[in-house]
Amino acid sequence: MQIPRFSRNFYFLFGIFFFIWMLFIDSNDIYTQYKLNQKRRNLEDQKAYYQEKIAEVKQEREELFSSKKKLEKFAREKYLMKKESEDLFIIEEEE
């Protein structure tokens, strides 16, 4: 059986070896790159989610500090604060 001349070339053999090495054996192989790309997309999604939440919190903060009545309402609802002369009743709705 005759082996083609180009396949006996050192550069061809080294190129094939290098290609296989980079695809399957190297620390930056295809599988690792795929996993890293998935992780990057996941982190970008989380970043977008948290940026949305930050924008919401900033908006709520601006609303709270814009008037004293809104700040008082927030303190009563979220932190159950009350004046000394008041009684506090908590009503929870059943689902």
The first five atom37 places (N, CA, C, CB, O) and aatype in JSON, in Angstrom:
{
  "aatype": [12, 5, 9, 14, 1, 13, 15, 1, 2, 13, 18, 13, 10, 13, 7, 9, 13, 13, 13, 9, 17, 12, 10, 13, 9, 3, 15, 2, 3, 9, 18, 16, 5, 18, 11, 10, 2, 5, 11, 1, 1, 2, 10, 6, 3, 5, 11, 0, 18, 18, 5, 6, 11, 9, 0, 6, 19, 11, 5, 6, 1, 6, 6, 10, 13, 15, 15, 11, 11, 11, 10, 6, 11, 13, 0, 1, 6, 11, 18, 10, 12, 11, 11, 6, 15, 6, 3, 10, 13, 9, 9, 6, 6, 6, 6],
  "atom_mask": [
    [1, 1, 1, 1, 1],
    [1, 1, 1, 1, 1],
    [1, 1, 1, 1, 1],
    [1, 1, 1, 1, 1],
    [1, 1, 1, 1, 1],
    [1, 1, 1, 1, 1],
    [1, 1, 1, 1, 1],
    [1, 1, 1, 1, 1],
    [1, 1, 1, 1, 1],
    [1, 1, 1, 1, 1],
    [1, 1, 1, 1, 1],
    [1, 1, 1, 1, 1],
    [1, 1, 1, 1, 1],
    [1, 1, 1, 1, 1],
    [1, 1, 1, 0, 1],
    [1, 1, 1, 1, 1],
    [1, 1, 1, 1, 1],
    [1, 1, 1, 1, 1],
    [1, 1, 1, 1, 1],
    [1, 1, 1, 1, 1],
    [1, 1, 1, 1, 1],
    [1, 1, 1, 1, 1],
    [1, 1, 1, 1, 1],
    [1, 1, 1, 1, 1],
    [1, 1, 1, 1, 1],
    [1, 1, 1, 1, 1],
    [1, 1, 1, 1, 1],
    [1, 1, 1, 1, 1],
    [1, 1, 1, 1, 1],
    [1, 1, 1, 1, 1],
    [1, 1, 1, 1, 1],
    [1, 1, 1, 1, 1],
    [1, 1, 1, 1, 1],
    [1, 1, 1, 1, 1],
    [1, 1, 1, 1, 1],
    [1, 1, 1, 1, 1],
    [1, 1, 1, 1, 1],
    [1, 1, 1, 1, 1],
    [1, 1, 1, 1, 1],
    [1, 1, 1, 1, 1],
    [1, 1, 1, 1, 1],
    [1, 1, 1, 1, 1],
    [1, 1, 1, 1, 1],
    [1, 1, 1, 1, 1],
    [1, 1, 1, 1, 1],
    [1, 1, 1, 1, 1],
    [1, 1, 1, 1, 1],
    [1, 1, 1, 1, 1],
    [1, 1, 1, 1, 1],
    [1, 1, 1, 1, 1],
    [1, 1, 1, 1, 1],
    [1, 1, 1, 1, 1],
    [1, 1, 1, 1, 1],
    [1, 1, 1, 1, 1],
    [1, 1, 1, 1, 1],
    [1, 1, 1, 1, 1],
    [1, 1, 1, 1, 1],
    [1, 1, 1, 1, 1],
    [1, 1, 1, 1, 1],
    [1, 1, 1, 1, 1],
    [1, 1, 1, 1, 1],
    [1, 1, 1, 1, 1],
    [1, 1, 1, 1, 1],
    [1, 1, 1, 1, 1],
    [1, 1, 1, 1, 1],
    [1, 1, 1, 1, 1],
    [1, 1, 1, 1, 1],
    [1, 1, 1, 1, 1],
    [1, 1, 1, 1, 1],
    [1, 1, 1, 1, 1],
    [1, 1, 1, 1, 1],
    [1, 1, 1, 1, 1],
    [1, 1, 1, 1, 1],
    [1, 1, 1, 1, 1],
    [1, 1, 1, 1, 1],
    [1, 1, 1, 1, 1],
    [1, 1, 1, 1, 1],
    [1, 1, 1, 1, 1],
    [1, 1, 1, 1, 1],
    [1, 1, 1, 1, 1],
    [1, 1, 1, 1, 1],
    [1, 1, 1, 1, 1],
    [1, 1, 1, 1, 1],
    [1, 1, 1, 1, 1],
    [1, 1, 1, 1, 1],
    [1, 1, 1, 1, 1],
    [1, 1, 1, 1, 1],
    [1, 1, 1, 1, 1],
    [1, 1, 1, 1, 1],
    [1, 1, 1, 1, 1],
    [1, 1, 1, 1, 1],
    [1, 1, 1, 1, 1],
    [1, 1, 1, 1, 1],
    [1, 1, 1, 1, 1],
    [1, 1, 1, 1, 1]
  ],
  "atom_positions": [
    [[0.84, -1.18, 0.0], [0.0, 0.0, 0.0], [0.89, 1.25, 0.0], [-0.96, 0.0, 1.22], [1.85, 1.35, 0.76]],
    [[0.55, 2.16, -0.85], [1.34, 3.38, -1.03], [0.76, 4.5, -0.15], [1.35, 3.82, -2.54], [-0.42, 4.81, -0.25]],
    [[1.59, 5.1, 0.72], [1.18, 6.23, 1.56], [1.36, 7.51, 0.73], [2.01, 6.3, 2.91], [2.42, 7.7, 0.14]],
    [[0.34, 8.37, 0.69], [0.48, 9.61, -0.09], [1.67, 10.42, 0.4], [-0.8, 10.45, 0.0], [1.99, 10.43, 1.59]],
    [[2.31, 11.1, -0.52], [3.53, 11.82, -0.23], [3.32, 12.95, 0.78], [4.11, 12.38, -1.51], [4.16, 13.16, 1.66]],
    [[2.2, 13.68, 0.67], [1.98, 14.82, 1.58], [1.77, 14.36, 3.03], [0.77, 15.63, 1.11], [2.07, 15.12, 3.95]],
    [[1.27, 13.13, 3.24], [1.04, 12.66, 4.6], [2.33, 12.25, 5.3], [0.09, 11.48, 4.59], [2.34, 12.05, 6.52]],
    [[3.42, 12.14, 4.56], [4.71, 11.83, 5.17], [5.47, 13.1, 5.51], [5.55, 10.95, 4.24], [6.55, 13.04, 6.1]],
    [[4.93, 14.23, 5.14], [5.56, 15.51, 5.4], [5.5, 15.82, 6.89], [4.89, 16.63, 4.57], [4.46, 15.65, 7.53]],
    [[6.61, 16.27, 7.45], [6.7, 16.59, 8.88], [5.67, 17.65, 9.28], [8.11, 17.07, 9.24], [5.02, 17.53, 10.31]],
    [[5.52, 18.68, 8.46], [4.62, 19.78, 8.8], [3.16, 19.33, 8.77], [4.83, 20.94, 7.83], [2.35, 19.78, 9.57]],
    [[2.84, 18.46, 7.85], [1.48, 17.92, 7.79], [1.17, 17.09, 9.04], [1.29, 17.06, 6.52], [0.13, 17.26, 9.68]],
    [[2.1, 16.19, 9.4], [1.9, 15.35, 10.57], [1.83, 16.19, 11.85], [3.03, 14.31, 10.68], [0.99, 15.96, 12.72]],
    [[2.72, 17.17, 11.94], [2.72, 18.04, 13.11], [1.43, 18.86, 13.16], [3.95, 18.97, 13.1], [0.88, 19.07, 14.25]],
    [[0.94, 19.32, 12.03], [-0.31, 20.08, 11.97], [-1.49, 19.25, 12.44], [0.0, 0.0, 0.0], [-2.33, 19.73, 13.2]],
    [[-1.57, 18.01, 12.0], [-2.65, 17.1, 12.44], [-2.55, 16.87, 13.95], [-2.58, 15.74, 11.68], [-3.55, 16.94, 14.67]],
    [[-1.34, 16.6, 14.42], [-1.13, 16.39, 15.86], [-1.56, 17.64, 16.64], [0.35, 16.05, 16.15], [-2.26, 17.54, 17.65]],
    [[-1.13, 18.8, 16.18], [-1.47, 20.06, 16.86], [-2.98, 20.29, 16.86], [-0.75, 21.25, 16.18], [-3.53, 20.72, 17.87]],
    [[-3.64, 20.03, 15.76], [-5.09, 20.2, 15.64], [-5.82, 19.29, 16.64], [-5.56, 19.89, 14.2], [-6.73, 19.74, 17.34]],
    [[-5.44, 18.03, 16.71], [-6.06, 17.08, 17.66], [-5.78, 17.51, 19.09], [-5.55, 15.64, 17.42], [-6.67, 17.48, 19.94]],
    [[-4.54, 17.91, 19.35], [-4.18, 18.38, 20.68], [-5.06, 19.55, 21.12], [-2.7, 18.8, 20.72], [-5.59, 19.54, 22.23]],
    [[-5.23, 20.56, 20.27], [-6.0, 21.75, 20.6], [-7.49, 21.45, 20.75], [-5.8, 22.82, 19.53], [-8.17, 22.09, 21.56]],
    [[-8.02, 20.5, 20.0], [-9.44, 20.19, 20.08], [-9.81, 19.36, 21.3], [-9.87, 19.46, 18.84], [-10.86, 19.59, 21.9]],
    [[-8.98, 18.42, 21.69], [-9.4, 17.46, 22.7], [-8.54, 17.4, 23.96], [-9.44, 16.14, 22.1], [-9.06, 17.06, 25.02]],
    [[-7.27, 17.71, 23.89], [-6.36, 17.45, 25.0], [-6.01, 18.71, 25.78], [-5.1, 16.81, 24.49], [-5.86, 18.65, 26.99]],
    [[-5.89, 19.83, 25.11], [-5.44, 21.07, 25.74], [-6.42, 21.54, 26.81], [-5.27, 22.17, 24.68], [-7.58, 21.14, 26.81]],
    [[-5.95, 22.38, 27.74], [-6.81, 22.89, 28.81], [-7.87, 23.85, 28.27], [-5.97, 23.58, 29.89], [-8.84, 24.14, 28.96]],
    [[-7.69, 24.34, 27.07], [-8.68, 25.21, 26.42], [-9.38, 24.49, 25.28], [-8.0, 26.49, 25.9], [-9.62, 25.07, 24.22]],
    [[-9.73, 23.22, 25.51], [-10.35, 22.44, 24.45], [-11.8, 22.9, 24.21], [-10.32, 20.94, 24.81], [-12.3, 23.79, 24.89]],
    [[-12.45, 22.28, 23.25], [-13.8, 22.69, 22.84], [-14.79, 22.58, 24.0], [-14.29, 21.83, 21.66], [-15.58, 23.5, 24.21]],
    [[-14.75, 21.5, 24.74], [-15.69, 21.3, 25.85], [-15.53, 22.4, 26.9], [-15.48, 19.91, 26.49], [-16.52, 22.94, 27.39]],
    [[-14.3, 22.71, 27.24], [-14.05, 23.76, 28.23], [-14.54, 25.11, 27.73], [-12.55, 23.84, 28.57], [-15.14, 25.88, 28.48]],
    [[-14.3, 25.41, 26.47], [-14.76, 26.67, 25.88], [-16.28, 26.75, 25.89], [-14.23, 26.82, 24.46], [-16.84, 27.81, 26.15]],
    [[-16.94, 25.64, 25.6], [-18.4, 25.6, 25.62], [-18.93, 25.89, 27.03], [-18.91, 24.21, 25.13], [-19.85, 26.69, 27.21]],
    [[-18.35, 25.22, 28.02], [-18.77, 25.44, 29.41], [-18.52, 26.88, 29.85], [-18.03, 24.47, 30.35], [-19.37, 27.48, 30.51]],
    [[-17.38, 27.43, 29.49], [-17.08, 28.82, 29.85], [-18.04, 29.79, 29.18], [-15.63, 29.16, 29.48], [-18.43, 30.79, 29.77]],
    [[-18.41, 29.51, 27.94], [-19.36, 30.35, 27.22], [-20.74, 30.31, 27.89], [-19.45, 29.92, 25.75], [-21.4, 31.33, 28.02]],
    [[-21.16, 29.11, 28.31], [-22.44, 28.98, 29.04], [-22.4, 29.78, 30.34], [-22.75, 27.49, 29.33], [-23.35, 30.47, 30.67]],
    [[-21.31, 29.68, 31.06], [-21.17, 30.39, 32.33], [-21.19, 31.9, 32.1], [-19.87, 29.97, 33.03], [-21.78, 32.64, 32.88]],
    [[-20.52, 32.36, 31.03], [-20.51, 33.79, 30.71], [-21.93, 34.28, 30.41], [-19.59, 34.06, 29.5], [-22.33, 35.35, 30.88]],
    [[-22.69, 33.51, 29.62], [-24.07, 33.9, 29.31], [-24.92, 33.96, 30.58], [-24.7, 32.93, 28.29], [-25.74, 34.86, 30.75]],
    [[-24.72, 32.99, 31.46], [-25.46, 32.96, 32.71], [-25.12, 34.19, 33.56], [-25.15, 31.67, 33.48], [-26.02, 34.81, 34.14]],
    [[-23.85, 34.52, 33.64], [-23.43, 35.69, 34.41], [-23.95, 36.99, 33.8], [-21.9, 35.73, 34.51], [-24.29, 37.92, 34.53]],
    [[-24.01, 37.06, 32.48], [-24.56, 38.25, 31.83], [-26.05, 38.4, 32.14], [-24.34, 38.19, 30.31], [-26.54, 39.51, 32.35]],
    [[-26.77, 37.27, 32.17], [-28.19, 37.3, 32.54], [-28.36, 37.79, 33.98], [-28.83, 35.92, 32.37], [-29.24, 38.6, 34.26]],
    [[-27.52, 37.27, 34.88], [-27.58, 37.71, 36.27], [-27.25, 39.19, 36.39], [-26.62, 36.88, 37.14], [-27.87, 39.9, 37.18]],
    [[-26.29, 39.65, 35.62], [-25.91, 41.06, 35.65], [-27.09, 41.93, 35.23], [-24.69, 41.31, 34.73], [-27.37, 42.95, 35.87]],
    [[-27.78, 41.54, 34.18], [-28.94, 42.31, 33.71], [-30.04, 42.31, 34.77], [-29.48, 41.72, 32.39], [-30.67, 43.34, 35.0]],
    [[-30.26, 41.17, 35.42], [-31.28, 41.07, 36.47], [-30.95, 42.02, 37.62], [-31.39, 39.6, 36.99], [-31.81, 42.76, 38.09]],
    [[-29.71, 41.99, 38.08], [-29.32, 42.83, 39.21], [-29.29, 44.31, 38.84], [-27.96, 42.41, 39.74], [-29.57, 45.16, 39.68]],
    [[-28.96, 44.63, 37.6], [-29.02, 46.03, 37.18], [-30.46, 46.53, 37.2], [-28.42, 46.2, 35.78], [-30.72, 47.68, 37.56]],
    [[-31.41, 45.66, 36.8], [-32.83, 46.01, 36.89], [-33.24, 46.26, 38.33], [-33.7, 44.9, 36.29], [-33.92, 47.25, 38.63]],
    [[-32.83, 45.37, 39.21], [-33.17, 45.51, 40.63], [-32.57, 46.79, 41.21], [-32.67, 44.29, 41.43], [-33.23, 47.47, 42.0]],
    [[-31.36, 47.11, 40.84], [-30.72, 48.33, 41.32], [-31.5, 49.55, 40.86], [-29.25, 48.42, 40.84], [-31.7, 50.49, 41.62]],
    [[-31.94, 49.54, 39.61], [-32.73, 50.66, 39.09], [-34.04, 50.8, 39.86], [-33.0, 50.48, 37.58], [-34.47, 51.91, 40.17]],
    [[-34.69, 49.66, 40.16], [-35.94, 49.69, 40.93], [-35.71, 50.27, 42.33], [-36.54, 48.27, 41.04], [-36.49, 51.1, 42.8]],
    [[-34.65, 49.83, 42.98], [-34.36, 50.3, 44.33], [-34.05, 51.8, 44.33], [-33.2, 49.51, 44.94], [-34.47, 52.53, 45.22]],
    [[-33.3, 52.25, 43.32], [-33.0, 53.68, 43.23], [-34.26, 54.49, 43.05], [-32.03, 53.96, 42.08], [-34.41, 55.56, 43.65]],
    [[-35.18, 53.99, 42.23], [-36.44, 54.69, 42.01], [-37.26, 54.74, 43.3], [-37.24, 54.01, 40.88], [-37.81, 55.79, 43.65]],
    [[-37.35, 53.61, 44.0], [-38.08, 53.58, 45.28], [-37.44, 54.53, 46.28], [-38.11, 52.15, 45.85], [-38.14, 55.22, 47.02]],
    [[-36.13, 54.57, 46.31], [-35.42, 55.45, 47.25], [-35.72, 56.91, 46.96], [-33.9, 55.2, 47.17], [-35.96, 57.7, 47.88]],
    [[-35.72, 57.28, 45.69], [-36.04, 58.66, 45.32], [-37.47, 59.0, 45.72], [-35.85, 58.87, 43.81], [-37.73, 60.11, 46.2]],
    [[-38.39, 58.06, 45.53], [-39.78, 58.3, 45.91], [-39.9, 58.46, 47.43], [-40.67, 57.14, 45.42], [-40.63, 59.33, 47.91]],
    [[-39.19, 57.62, 48.17], [-39.29, 57.68, 49.63], [-38.78, 59.0, 50.18], [-38.52, 56.54, 50.26], [-39.41, 59.61, 51.04]],
    [[-37.65, 59.44, 49.68], [-37.05, 60.65, 50.22], [-37.64, 61.92, 49.61], [-35.57, 60.63, 49.99], [-37.24, 63.03, 49.98]],
    [[-38.59, 61.76, 48.69], [-39.19, 62.95, 48.08], [-40.26, 63.56, 48.99], [-39.8, 62.6, 46.72], [-40.5, 64.77, 48.93]],
    [[-40.9, 62.74, 49.82], [-41.9, 63.31, 50.74], [-41.87, 62.57, 52.07], [-43.31, 63.23, 50.12], [-41.56, 61.38, 52.15]],
    [[-42.19, 63.3, 53.09], [-42.17, 62.73, 54.45], [-43.29, 61.72, 54.65], [-42.28, 63.85, 55.48], [-43.13, 60.75, 55.39]],
    [[-44.44, 61.95, 54.0], [-45.57, 61.03, 54.15], [-45.24, 59.65, 53.56], [-46.83, 61.61, 53.46], [-45.58, 58.63, 54.15]],
    [[-44.59, 59.63, 52.42], [-44.22, 58.35, 51.79], [-43.2, 57.61, 52.65], [-43.66, 58.58, 50.38], [-43.26, 56.39, 52.76]],
    [[-42.28, 58.34, 53.24], [-41.28, 57.73, 54.11], [-41.95, 57.13, 55.35], [-40.21, 58.76, 54.53], [-41.6, 56.03, 55.78]],
    [[-42.88, 57.86, 55.91], [-43.61, 57.36, 57.09], [-44.43, 56.13, 56.73], [-44.54, 58.46, 57.66], [-44.45, 55.16, 57.49]],
    [[-45.1, 56.14, 55.58], [-45.89, 54.99, 55.14], [-45.0, 53.76, 54.95], [-46.63, 55.31, 53.82], [-45.35, 52.66, 55.36]],
    [[-43.83, 53.97, 54.33], [-42.89, 52.88, 54.12], [-42.43, 52.29, 55.45], [-41.69, 53.36, 53.31], [-42.39, 51.07, 55.61]],
    [[-42.08, 53.15, 56.41], [-41.62, 52.68, 57.72], [-42.71, 51.9, 58.43], [-41.17, 53.86, 58.59], [-42.43, 50.89, 59.08]],
    [[-43.95, 52.34, 58.31], [-45.05, 51.63, 58.96], [-45.28, 50.27, 58.32], [-46.33, 52.47, 58.9], [-45.49, 49.28, 59.02]],
    [[-45.26, 50.21, 56.99], [-45.57, 48.96, 56.3], [-44.43, 47.94, 56.37], [-45.9, 49.23, 54.86], [-44.67, 46.76, 56.63]],
    [[-43.23, 48.38, 56.16], [-42.11, 47.44, 56.05], [-41.47, 47.1, 57.4], [-41.06, 48.01, 55.13], [-41.1, 45.96, 57.65]],
    [[-41.36, 48.09, 58.27], [-40.64, 47.88, 59.53], [-41.57, 47.92, 60.74], [-39.56, 48.92, 59.68], [-41.1, 47.89, 61.88]],
    [[-42.88, 48.0, 60.51], [-43.89, 47.94, 61.55], [-43.65, 49.0, 62.65], [-43.92, 46.56, 62.17], [-43.86, 48.73, 63.83]],
    [[-43.22, 50.17, 62.24], [-43.01, 51.26, 63.19], [-44.34, 51.96, 63.45], [-41.95, 52.27, 62.66], [-45.23, 51.97, 62.6]],
    [[-44.45, 52.55, 64.63], [-45.68, 53.25, 64.99], [-45.36, 54.37, 65.95], [-46.72, 52.27, 65.61], [-44.28, 54.43, 66.54]],
    [[-46.34, 55.26, 66.09], [-46.21, 56.33, 67.07], [-46.58, 55.76, 68.43], [-47.1, 57.56, 66.71], [-47.24, 54.73, 68.51]],
    [[-46.15, 56.42, 69.49], [-46.4, 55.89, 70.83], [-47.88, 55.81, 71.17], [-45.69, 56.75, 71.85], [-48.29, 54.93, 71.92]],
    [[-48.66, 56.71, 70.64], [-50.09, 56.73, 70.99], [-50.92, 55.82, 70.09], [-50.62, 58.15, 70.89], [-52.15, 55.8, 70.21]],
    [[-50.29, 55.06, 69.2], [-51.03, 54.21, 68.28], [-50.91, 52.75, 68.65], [-50.54, 54.43, 66.85], [-49.96, 52.33, 69.31]],
    [[-51.9, 51.98, 68.23], [-51.86, 50.53, 68.32], [-51.65, 49.99, 66.91], [-53.16, 49.94, 68.96], [-52.14, 50.55, 65.94]],
    [[-50.93, 48.9, 66.83], [-50.6, 48.33, 65.52], [-51.3, 46.98, 65.37], [-49.06, 48.19, 65.34], [-51.15, 46.09, 66.21]],
    [[-52.06, 46.86, 64.28], [-52.72, 45.6, 63.96], [-52.2, 45.12, 62.63], [-54.26, 45.75, 63.95], [-52.19, 45.87, 61.65]],
    [[-51.77, 43.85, 62.58], [-51.25, 43.28, 61.35], [-52.28, 42.31, 60.79], [-49.89, 42.58, 61.59], [-52.69, 41.36, 61.46]],
    [[-52.7, 42.57, 59.58], [-53.69, 41.72, 58.93], [-53.0, 41.02, 57.76], [-54.96, 42.54, 58.45], [-52.5, 41.67, 56.84]],
    [[-52.99, 39.7, 57.81], [-52.37, 38.92, 56.74], [-53.47, 38.21, 55.97], [-51.33, 37.91, 57.29], [-54.36, 37.61, 56.56]],
    [[-53.39, 38.27, 54.66], [-54.37, 37.59, 53.84], [-53.95, 36.15, 53.63], [-54.55, 38.31, 52.48], [-52.77, 35.85, 53.43]],
    [[-54.93, 35.24, 53.7], [-54.65, 33.83, 53.45], [-54.69, 33.57, 51.96], [-55.65, 32.91, 54.2], [-55.48, 34.17, 51.23]],
    [[-53.85, 32.69, 51.54], [-53.81, 32.39, 50.11], [-54.69, 31.22, 49.78], [-52.39, 32.1, 49.66], [-54.78, 30.83, 48.61]]
  ]
}
